[in-house]
Amino acid sequence: MAKITVDGKVFEVDPNNNLLQELLSHKQDLPYFCWHPSMGSVGSCRQCAVIEYANDDDQRGRQVMACMTSPREGARYSMDKAHQFRAQAIESIMTSHPHDCPVCEEGGECHLQDMTVMSGHTYRRYDGKKSTHNNQNLGPFIGHEMNRCITCYRCVRYYKDYAGGTDFSVQASHNHTYFGRFQDGSLESEFSGNLAEVCPTGVFTDKVFSKVYSRKWDLQSSPSVCAACGVGCNINPGERYGTLRRVVNRFNDEVNGYFLCDKGRFGTGYVNSAQRISVNMSRSAHDARPSEITPVDAKAKLLAMKGNAIGIGSPRASLEANYALRALVGKDNFYAGVSDVEFGLLNQVIDIYQNRPVHIASIKDIEKCDAILVLGEDVTNTAARIALALRQSVKNIGKEMAARIKLPMWQDAAIRTLAMDKKSPLYILSSHATRLDDIARQVHIGSAADSARIAFAVAHVLDSSAPAVTGLSDAEMALVNSIATDLKAAKHPLVVSGTSSLEPALLNAAANIATALGNGDQRGNLALCVPEANSLGLMLLMDGSQNSLGKAMQSGARQAIVLENDLYRRAPSATVDSFLSGLQQLAVLDHLQHRTGEAANLVLASGTFAETTGTFVNYEGRAQHFYATFKPVAAIQSSAKWLCDSEFGNEPRIHILTGGAAAILPNGYKLQKLTPGADWTFAGQRAPRQHHRYSGRTVMRAHLNVHEPKQEQDEDGLMNYSMEGVPATKDATIFNSPWAPGWNSNQSLFKFQKSAGGELKQGSHGERLFDENTGAKAWYAAVVQQAAISGFAQFPIYHLFGSEELTAQSEAIQAKATGAYVALNPADVARLGLGASDGVQVQHNGAVPYLARASITPGTVGISVGLHGLNYQNMTTAGVSLNKAANWQNPKDWRASNIIVSDAGSSSAYGRGTQG
Amino acid sequence: MTLTNKPLTKNIEIGRAPFNFAQYQAAGGYQSVARALTYKPRDLMKLVQDSGLGGRGGAGFNTGLKWSFIPEPDGGPRYLVVNADEMEPGTFKDRLLMEHDPHLLIEGMITASIALQATMAYIFLRGEYKEAEHALLQAIKEAYAAGVLGKNIQGSTFSLDMALHTSAGRYICGEETALINALEGKRANPRFKPPFPQVSGLWGRPTLVNNVETICNIPGIVTNGVEWFKGLGINGQFGTRISGVSGRVKKPGCWEMPVGTTFRTLFEDYAGGMQDGYQLKAFLPGGGSTDFLMPEHLDLPMIPGDVAKAGSRLGTSLIMVLDDKTCPVGCIHNLIKFFAHESCGWCTPCRDGLPWSEHMLVKLENGEGSLKDIEILKEMCGYMAPGNTFCALAPGAAEPLQSGLKYFHDEFVEHVNHGCKYKQH
């Protein structure tokens, strides 16, 4: 640490950091634009000017940019003396700004507004014409209003340099510099939504939010966790007038940091969907007309099933809801609502995490890794935030190079200059081209089973006591050796795999490599992706029970309660049909209607993540608590509450159920650390969900009744559905929306961090439930089961937009999604005699359009998962026969242009890496 | 090479085609290559450093010293890049050298590359210099044919390739790191230093960027030695350089003369003084991005330190003359308009300060300006001062403005009260 003096005040600062970040860490108000805690310094905006004095005698000093300055021990600086320059900088930056704050979506949370006021520029002297630009249509997610641009370069630094996007750039020059695409068109990056948060003003805005716009201070917000995949990014949803308006990033330095993927940000439209189950329905028989029933009757009918029904849990419902169902039906009658293959894979993940000496890698860990093997997991589509993290990992070589010439780590542009196109090694073994191929040292296309064999061999090369594999070709052995060499040479090697390729051997091989990379106390990093927000939470609640969905369907049960689940996505359609038809009583609790729900006698309207409070366990076993953002209409209740009978006092506070789950989970005691405690208050009050500037409270219902109603109550405690109370920002664990005096935008976050860009003052990382295994190395046998294949060998293809059940019901996501399809090598297209507008009849399944992709191995077929038109669960491991579909016409939801892969769906030669 | 007091221009005869390889060699050319091959690279750098040769692009930094920062070879590529993007307003010396004696530049590049152990040499040429492009391409071809370029030059172990790149045309490409970006096909924005180009330049490899005239000095120094070079200068200076004059003088042009020559000698003896009917009002000593000097400064020697003491920069040492019948406000407006257009758009004071300044100058010229505008213009000069911007473009652009406001303040005020008197007849 170094001691510096700034305007007479003494600060202890880290000399390895830049002066701006250090001053922000000390909560000083120094304006800036181009600097970003995740992206470092480039010195473009010149807004953070300070005066640096050479010595005690120096009265004049020289002006430097704080973001480009390493603080020196004993040095003297002044922020005050550079005030005039900063005002000039703002004044000139604003010469072409349209001053359209009243109609700007950024208004009220605009960093430019804040900095303008902070810098002291209030009176406009420029009287010339403004330079203007044309805006572009950037697709369904992001609005574009270039005239507001202040040319801070954050957007292009984020989109291109940070997120690896290729269809966005800076164009033209001087005061006509332009940020956009080469022509109108939907942004291709899966992380485009962050532009809205990175942009310090209203150039890039959340287009979905714009249509239902509300000022930040009028949104009711809560700390929440994204329910759209297994990564568990932290989010702040915002509500007004009973509809969910938007989702913004909630900082968690160990998980999502500052950034979300577009599925998480734009995929919550289903909460407001017209298809929402908003009333409770029952019917006497399958074919009878359903009739609406009161919540009291609905609950009575549900609880009446106790003792007779089995319960099928859900990987997308909270721990509390699953626990309540398990408690209602009894442990022995509680079944996992995931496919049987997935059931096995998830148990395997838990076994690896608990019983192998590996380090479970958080996203923060992943970003530190410097050699990576991605094993059969298309992370961009299955766990997108991890893909963004991997794009940072491969840049670590630049940091090493910088360290060698003593260049500070925050010198973003300089480090990129130094590293050029050099990347830390990343290898991908996959059954098809992926969106990370552009940063890979080598890509190997082959079946998941092939990939597993190669991976087992890598483990053996790394540690000869790991089981060996025979029969690999020379090319494969060369790949094995280069992977092993790079992983071994790395300081922080990482293996990323997961359940999505449906290949058990792949998980075992990943575990063997991570185990082999261990060395004493240092364990190899391993990240195993899981499909859904609470996949691991559900499986941990199974507590070793072998009650798979298949067993449920063979149980002979006559009554079943299905929690937040469409069984047709979990098992072959025929099996589900026969199971459901054997039931006398089927209760379904869910948000949206689906095939399973249509067969139910009792449908209960259950609250989404935005309307309920609970806990999810993410891919690394991290339990995270989410708070309801708003209270739904009376007919909708949280599944957890529906399922509670008198044993819990019918409607217990949520922590009672969390406590129940805690008793089952490993290290379950940690769950109580997720909140400051159910009876927490500050100065005698709970934390408000509404901003202290929340407007319209006394009038927003005046058209119904002039009497202001009592504020909605949250029985779960901690947070109010109102403005009353001490702002939640006092405690980061109940952090609903960052705001600080003078800092209305999300840039105010640094006021709540221990150091600018670092962890929140109260930590608030969630709690990791798995103890790291420190035992001796143990190996999984290098066994790869492979059924005999007749016809095509299929592999699953996932889509960030469309494969996930709920987000696929959001309008914005639908605009970026497509209906089901199969992907074939062009040679197979020819062999099947398919013309350009033909369809493919898939055995045991529907007829769908096809896509020719050169990167796909001949004889294999990629089959889309979760998209409308195919049920992947109908596929068998024995291969699939494909035929030209008769009388084919492409369905309306077939949008091939939305499919973005490395070989772009074309039949052009696959340009990167090697093919298996 | 025969000893001459005009080593840069001895082969130049306007109206005659430039020497081809054989003619150039017959005139003593390419001796420095063979000589350089007998040196250890570091000794060759030392030789150039000892000669006191300063960069001729405008900054004047010791060339040999700049070279010495290049790390030892590691087997990978190393680059010499010649900055031939001559876009400084009023500057046309490199053009003379390239159009009329391209082999001198090529010889200098080969010799410099031997010192630097460069594996590839680029000429980054201003796009408009079509004649220079043809001359250089022809000369490079001849040099390859003669075996002074390519593999194992003159039977040595040293190999060098050379290529010409014609710029798409931005003033900022004269900034060496922006030039490197442009050469890589990226936006011509300056880079932050460190890393310096010597360590991580073109495509992340060790790179030296030198001006054309600087490199053209190398053959003479290596062939004839340090003492010879030092003897060429006057007033305590070393070598020769090309200085010139544009504006309403009797004989505008550029000429090679000893370093240390006074402005008066250049202005009166070479350029023949002002045209009849015109008076010298002021002059920009070294391109558009230098402060005005006044007639009383004519006796200054063209030495960076002396010019700095008078409140300006020597820059490229090609002076632009402002006469008494040309509006100084219009002259400054013209320059600021150019610089505002050429701003790369990277940092705020340059990108947004220059267009605003231009706007106020337009108003003043049109008689729509106010005293407030003059005040803001003065403020702008401080705003764009060195240290406030990412590179030297805006501070350079502010130089004619700030000195103009000082020397011609009354004329600025007159523009507010009466409009531009120069336009009224």
mmCIF file of N, CA, C and O in Angstrom, chain A residues 617-676:
data_model
loop_
_atom_site.group_PDB
_atom_site.id
_atom_site.type_symbol
_atom_site.label_atom_id
_atom_site.label_comp_id
_atom_site.label_asym_id
_atom_site.label_seq_id
_atom_site.Cartn_x
_atom_site.Cartn_y
_atom_site.Cartn_z
ATOM 1 N N VAL A 617 -29.953 -23.579 -6.284
ATOM 2 C CA VAL A 617 -28.573 -24.039 -6.151
ATOM 3 C C VAL A 617 -27.994 -24.147 -7.563
ATOM 4 O O VAL A 617 -28.531 -24.871 -8.395
ATOM 5 N N ASN A 618 -26.902 -23.414 -7.818
ATOM 6 C CA ASN A 618 -26.406 -23.341 -9.188
ATOM 7 C C ASN A 618 -25.438 -24.485 -9.522
ATOM 8 O O ASN A 618 -25.241 -25.401 -8.716
ATOM 9 N N TYR A 619 -24.801 -24.394 -10.686
ATOM 10 C CA TYR A 619 -23.965 -25.490 -11.189
ATOM 11 C C TYR A 619 -22.801 -25.841 -10.279
ATOM 12 O O TYR A 619 -22.288 -26.938 -10.308
ATOM 13 N N GLU A 620 -22.356 -24.878 -9.474
ATOM 14 C CA GLU A 620 -21.205 -25.137 -8.596
ATOM 15 C C GLU A 620 -21.664 -25.497 -7.198
ATOM 16 O O GLU A 620 -20.843 -25.563 -6.278
ATOM 17 N N GLY A 621 -22.989 -25.704 -7.012
ATOM 18 C CA GLY A 621 -23.489 -26.017 -5.680
ATOM 19 C C GLY A 621 -23.614 -24.775 -4.820
ATOM 20 O O GLY A 621 -23.623 -24.857 -3.593
ATOM 21 N N ARG A 622 -23.719 -23.615 -5.457
ATOM 22 C CA ARG A 622 -23.847 -22.361 -4.726
ATOM 23 C C ARG A 622 -25.327 -22.079 -4.503
ATOM 24 O O ARG A 622 -26.093 -21.947 -5.450
ATOM 25 N N ALA A 623 -25.728 -22.030 -3.230
ATOM 26 C CA ALA A 623 -27.118 -21.701 -2.918
ATOM 27 C C ALA A 623 -27.260 -20.189 -2.913
ATOM 28 O O ALA A 623 -26.427 -19.480 -2.337
ATOM 29 N N GLN A 624 -28.299 -19.694 -3.595
ATOM 30 C CA GLN A 624 -28.528 -18.252 -3.648
ATOM 31 C C GLN A 624 -30.005 -17.974 -3.421
ATOM 32 O O GLN A 624 -30.864 -18.661 -3.958
ATOM 33 N N HIS A 625 -30.243 -16.945 -2.633
ATOM 34 C CA HIS A 625 -31.606 -16.616 -2.237
ATOM 35 C C HIS A 625 -32.146 -15.539 -3.174
ATOM 36 O O HIS A 625 -31.437 -14.614 -3.532
ATOM 37 N N PHE A 626 -33.399 -15.693 -3.571
ATOM 38 C CA PHE A 626 -34.021 -14.630 -4.368
ATOM 39 C C PHE A 626 -35.307 -14.181 -3.684
ATOM 40 O O PHE A 626 -36.017 -14.982 -3.089
ATOM 41 N N TYR A 627 -35.545 -12.883 -3.776
ATOM 42 C CA TYR A 627 -36.716 -12.307 -3.134
ATOM 43 C C TYR A 627 -37.764 -11.970 -4.191
ATOM 44 O O TYR A 627 -37.414 -11.485 -5.270
ATOM 45 N N ALA A 628 -39.013 -12.195 -3.861
ATOM 46 C CA ALA A 628 -40.096 -11.806 -4.773
ATOM 47 C C ALA A 628 -39.960 -10.324 -5.096
ATOM 48 O O ALA A 628 -39.641 -9.514 -4.229
ATOM 49 N N THR A 629 -40.188 -10.003 -6.359
ATOM 50 C CA THR A 629 -40.113 -8.600 -6.764
ATOM 51 C C THR A 629 -41.446 -7.900 -6.521
ATOM 52 O O THR A 629 -41.493 -6.749 -6.126
ATOM 53 N N PHE A 630 -42.511 -8.607 -6.776
ATOM 54 C CA PHE A 630 -43.833 -7.995 -6.556
ATOM 55 C C PHE A 630 -44.841 -9.076 -6.200
ATOM 56 O O PHE A 630 -44.574 -10.267 -6.346
ATOM 57 N N LYS A 631 -45.987 -8.626 -5.748
ATOM 58 C CA LYS A 631 -47.010 -9.563 -5.317
ATOM 59 C C LYS A 631 -47.997 -9.775 -6.462
ATOM 60 O O LYS A 631 -48.542 -8.815 -6.997
ATOM 61 N N PRO A 632 -48.189 -11.014 -6.878
ATOM 62 C CA PRO A 632 -49.105 -11.258 -7.994
ATOM 63 C C PRO A 632 -50.554 -11.126 -7.528
ATOM 64 O O PRO A 632 -50.824 -10.944 -6.344
ATOM 65 N N VAL A 633 -51.484 -11.261 -8.492
ATOM 66 C CA VAL A 633 -52.911 -11.240 -8.131
ATOM 67 C C VAL A 633 -53.172 -12.378 -7.152
ATOM 68 O O VAL A 633 -52.426 -13.363 -7.094
ATOM 69 N N ALA A 634 -54.275 -12.251 -6.395
ATOM 70 C CA ALA A 634 -54.507 -13.147 -5.261
ATOM 71 C C ALA A 634 -54.569 -14.615 -5.653
ATOM 72 O O ALA A 634 -54.185 -15.491 -4.877
ATOM 73 N N ALA A 635 -55.042 -14.919 -6.864
ATOM 74 C CA ALA A 635 -55.189 -16.314 -7.249
ATOM 75 C C ALA A 635 -53.840 -17.015 -7.420
ATOM 76 O O ALA A 635 -53.743 -18.227 -7.355
ATOM 77 N N ILE A 636 -52.802 -16.219 -7.668
ATOM 78 C CA ILE A 636 -51.469 -16.809 -7.881
ATOM 79 C C ILE A 636 -50.710 -16.828 -6.561
ATOM 80 O O ILE A 636 -50.629 -15.818 -5.862
ATOM 81 N N GLN A 637 -50.185 -17.991 -6.244
ATOM 82 C CA GLN A 637 -49.365 -18.100 -5.035
ATOM 83 C C GLN A 637 -48.087 -18.844 -5.371
ATOM 84 O O GLN A 637 -47.992 -19.501 -6.403
ATOM 85 N N SER A 638 -47.141 -18.750 -4.480
ATOM 86 C CA SER A 638 -45.908 -19.490 -4.734
ATOM 87 C C SER A 638 -46.197 -20.976 -4.538
ATOM 88 O O SER A 638 -46.988 -21.373 -3.683
ATOM 89 N N SER A 639 -45.561 -21.805 -5.344
ATOM 90 C CA SER A 639 -45.756 -23.254 -5.233
ATOM 91 C C SER A 639 -45.477 -23.728 -3.823
ATOM 92 O O SER A 639 -46.158 -24.599 -3.288
ATOM 93 N N ALA A 640 -44.440 -23.138 -3.212
ATOM 94 C CA ALA A 640 -44.074 -23.558 -1.858
ATOM 95 C C ALA A 640 -45.246 -23.376 -0.907
ATOM 96 O O ALA A 640 -45.522 -24.237 -0.059
ATOM 97 N N LYS A 641 -45.970 -22.265 -1.064
ATOM 98 C CA LYS A 641 -47.083 -21.994 -0.167
ATOM 99 C C LYS A 641 -48.296 -22.872 -0.480
ATOM 100 O O LYS A 641 -48.998 -23.333 0.416
ATOM 101 N N TRP A 642 -48.533 -23.104 -1.764
ATOM 102 C CA TRP A 642 -49.630 -24.004 -2.137
ATOM 103 C C TRP A 642 -49.468 -25.364 -1.463
ATOM 104 O O TRP A 642 -50.421 -25.980 -1.009
ATOM 105 N N LEU A 643 -48.225 -25.825 -1.417
ATOM 106 C CA LEU A 643 -47.978 -27.210 -1.030
ATOM 107 C C LEU A 643 -47.870 -27.412 0.479
ATOM 108 O O LEU A 643 -47.705 -28.536 0.940
ATOM 109 N N CYS A 644 -47.963 -26.334 1.255
ATOM 110 C CA CYS A 644 -47.801 -26.475 2.694
ATOM 111 C C CYS A 644 -49.127 -26.789 3.375
ATOM 112 O O CYS A 644 -50.095 -26.055 3.193
ATOM 113 N N ASP A 645 -49.137 -27.816 4.149
ATOM 114 C CA ASP A 645 -50.352 -28.108 4.909
ATOM 115 C C ASP A 645 -50.162 -27.669 6.363
ATOM 116 O O ASP A 645 -49.206 -26.972 6.699
ATOM 117 N N SER A 646 -51.054 -28.111 7.189
ATOM 118 C CA SER A 646 -51.068 -27.622 8.565
ATOM 119 C C SER A 646 -49.787 -27.967 9.321
ATOM 120 O O SER A 646 -49.445 -27.319 10.303
ATOM 121 N N GLU A 647 -49.089 -28.945 8.822
ATOM 122 C CA GLU A 647 -47.815 -29.304 9.455
ATOM 123 C C GLU A 647 -46.913 -28.081 9.576
ATOM 124 O O GLU A 647 -46.127 -27.928 10.503
ATOM 125 N N PHE A 648 -46.998 -27.213 8.552
ATOM 126 C CA PHE A 648 -46.207 -25.978 8.573
ATOM 127 C C PHE A 648 -47.043 -24.761 8.950
ATOM 128 O O PHE A 648 -46.611 -23.638 8.772
ATOM 129 N N GLY A 649 -48.256 -24.996 9.384
ATOM 130 C CA GLY A 649 -49.131 -23.866 9.658
ATOM 131 C C GLY A 649 -49.727 -23.297 8.397
ATOM 132 O O GLY A 649 -49.941 -22.099 8.295
ATOM 133 N N ASN A 650 -49.959 -24.160 7.417
ATOM 134 C CA ASN A 650 -50.590 -23.824 6.135
ATOM 135 C C ASN A 650 -49.838 -22.799 5.281
ATOM 136 O O ASN A 650 -49.540 -23.052 4.138
ATOM 137 N N GLU A 651 -49.566 -21.650 5.834
ATOM 138 C CA GLU A 651 -48.833 -20.663 5.039
ATOM 139 C C GLU A 651 -47.633 -20.169 5.829
ATOM 140 O O GLU A 651 -47.623 -19.050 6.343
ATOM 141 N N PRO A 652 -46.633 -21.007 5.945
ATOM 142 C CA PRO A 652 -45.490 -20.624 6.766
ATOM 143 C C PRO A 652 -44.665 -19.542 6.082
ATOM 144 O O PRO A 652 -44.735 -19.372 4.877
ATOM 145 N N ARG A 653 -43.893 -18.842 6.895
ATOM 146 C CA ARG A 653 -42.922 -17.933 6.291
ATOM 147 C C ARG A 653 -41.848 -18.780 5.616
ATOM 148 O O ARG A 653 -41.548 -19.895 6.023
ATOM 149 N N ILE A 654 -41.286 -18.213 4.568
ATOM 150 C CA ILE A 654 -40.460 -19.017 3.677
ATOM 151 C C ILE A 654 -39.254 -19.630 4.393
ATOM 152 O O ILE A 654 -38.800 -20.726 4.063
ATOM 153 N N HIS A 655 -38.725 -18.933 5.414
ATOM 154 C CA HIS A 655 -37.502 -19.454 6.045
ATOM 155 C C HIS A 655 -37.760 -20.769 6.768
ATOM 156 O O HIS A 655 -36.833 -21.529 7.014
ATOM 157 N N ILE A 656 -39.026 -21.031 7.094
ATOM 158 C CA ILE A 656 -39.343 -22.319 7.720
ATOM 159 C C ILE A 656 -39.061 -23.438 6.725
ATOM 160 O O ILE A 656 -38.468 -24.473 7.061
ATOM 161 N N LEU A 657 -39.473 -23.207 5.467
ATOM 162 C CA LEU A 657 -39.247 -24.216 4.430
ATOM 163 C C LEU A 657 -37.773 -24.301 4.068
ATOM 164 O O LEU A 657 -37.235 -25.383 3.831
ATOM 165 N N THR A 658 -37.109 -23.141 4.012
ATOM 166 C CA THR A 658 -35.671 -23.153 3.736
ATOM 167 C C THR A 658 -34.975 -23.992 4.804
ATOM 168 O O THR A 658 -34.087 -24.804 4.503
ATOM 169 N N GLY A 659 -35.410 -23.802 6.026
ATOM 170 C CA GLY A 659 -34.826 -24.564 7.126
ATOM 171 C C GLY A 659 -35.081 -26.055 6.964
ATOM 172 O O GLY A 659 -34.206 -26.878 7.254
ATOM 173 N N GLY A 660 -36.261 -26.414 6.476
ATOM 174 C CA GLY A 660 -36.577 -27.817 6.242
ATOM 175 C C GLY A 660 -35.649 -28.409 5.197
ATOM 176 O O GLY A 660 -35.106 -29.510 5.359
ATOM 177 N N ALA A 661 -35.450 -27.658 4.103
ATOM 178 C CA ALA A 661 -34.550 -28.132 3.060
ATOM 179 C C ALA A 661 -33.132 -28.227 3.599
ATOM 180 O O ALA A 661 -32.375 -29.146 3.263
ATOM 181 N N ALA A 662 -32.770 -27.252 4.459
ATOM 182 C CA ALA A 662 -31.409 -27.210 4.993
ATOM 183 C C ALA A 662 -31.064 -28.483 5.748
ATOM 184 O O ALA A 662 -29.911 -28.931 5.750
ATOM 185 N N ALA A 663 -32.061 -29.064 6.384
ATOM 186 C CA ALA A 663 -31.812 -30.273 7.166
ATOM 187 C C ALA A 663 -31.449 -31.452 6.266
ATOM 188 O O ALA A 663 -30.883 -32.441 6.714
ATOM 189 N N ILE A 664 -31.780 -31.380 4.992
ATOM 190 C CA ILE A 664 -31.512 -32.471 4.060
ATOM 191 C C ILE A 664 -30.217 -32.245 3.284
ATOM 192 O O ILE A 664 -29.456 -33.159 3.000
ATOM 193 N N LEU A 665 -29.957 -30.978 2.906
ATOM 194 C CA LEU A 665 -28.825 -30.669 2.045
ATOM 195 C C LEU A 665 -27.479 -30.799 2.769
ATOM 196 O O LEU A 665 -27.401 -30.561 3.966
ATOM 197 N N PRO A 666 -26.421 -31.137 2.019
ATOM 198 C CA PRO A 666 -25.089 -31.108 2.631
ATOM 199 C C PRO A 666 -24.769 -29.669 3.026
ATOM 200 O O PRO A 666 -25.082 -28.738 2.268
ATOM 201 N N ASN A 667 -24.169 -29.501 4.186
ATOM 202 C CA ASN A 667 -23.858 -28.162 4.690
ATOM 203 C C ASN A 667 -25.074 -27.243 4.665
ATOM 204 O O ASN A 667 -24.949 -26.035 4.451
ATOM 205 N N GLY A 668 -26.259 -27.851 4.877
ATOM 206 C CA GLY A 668 -27.492 -27.084 4.782
ATOM 207 C C GLY A 668 -27.540 -25.924 5.750
ATOM 208 O O GLY A 668 -28.231 -24.930 5.496
ATOM 209 N N TYR A 669 -26.763 -26.008 6.815
ATOM 210 C CA TYR A 669 -26.776 -24.898 7.785
ATOM 211 C C TYR A 669 -26.387 -23.573 7.127
ATOM 212 O O TYR A 669 -26.723 -22.499 7.599
ATOM 213 N N LYS A 670 -25.652 -23.690 6.016
ATOM 214 C CA LYS A 670 -25.204 -22.455 5.356
ATOM 215 C C LYS A 670 -26.377 -21.663 4.765
ATOM 216 O O LYS A 670 -26.247 -20.473 4.505
ATOM 217 N N LEU A 671 -27.492 -22.347 4.532
ATOM 218 C CA LEU A 671 -28.611 -21.646 3.904
ATOM 219 C C LEU A 671 -29.083 -20.477 4.757
ATOM 220 O O LEU A 671 -29.565 -19.476 4.233
ATOM 221 N N GLN A 672 -28.947 -20.612 6.057
ATOM 222 C CA GLN A 672 -29.436 -19.522 6.905
ATOM 223 C C GLN A 672 -28.561 -18.274 6.782
ATOM 224 O O GLN A 672 -28.951 -17.181 7.172
ATOM 225 N N LYS A 673 -27.363 -18.465 6.181
ATOM 226 C CA LYS A 673 -26.484 -17.298 6.007
ATOM 227 C C LYS A 673 -26.843 -16.492 4.762
ATOM 228 O O LYS A 673 -26.255 -15.442 4.509
ATOM 229 N N LEU A 674 -27.810 -17.032 3.993
ATOM 230 C CA LEU A 674 -28.129 -16.354 2.733
ATOM 231 C C LEU A 674 -28.878 -15.043 2.934
ATOM 232 O O LEU A 674 -28.898 -14.191 2.069
ATOM 233 N N THR A 675 -29.528 -14.922 4.062
ATOM 234 C CA THR A 675 -30.245 -13.675 4.349
ATOM 235 C C THR A 675 -29.756 -13.171 5.704
ATOM 236 O O THR A 675 -29.171 -13.943 6.466
ATOM 237 N N PRO A 676 -29.998 -11.905 5.988
ATOM 238 C CA PRO A 676 -29.605 -11.420 7.312
ATOM 239 C C PRO A 676 -30.502 -11.960 8.429
ATOM 240 O O PRO A 676 -30.355 -11.546 9.571
#
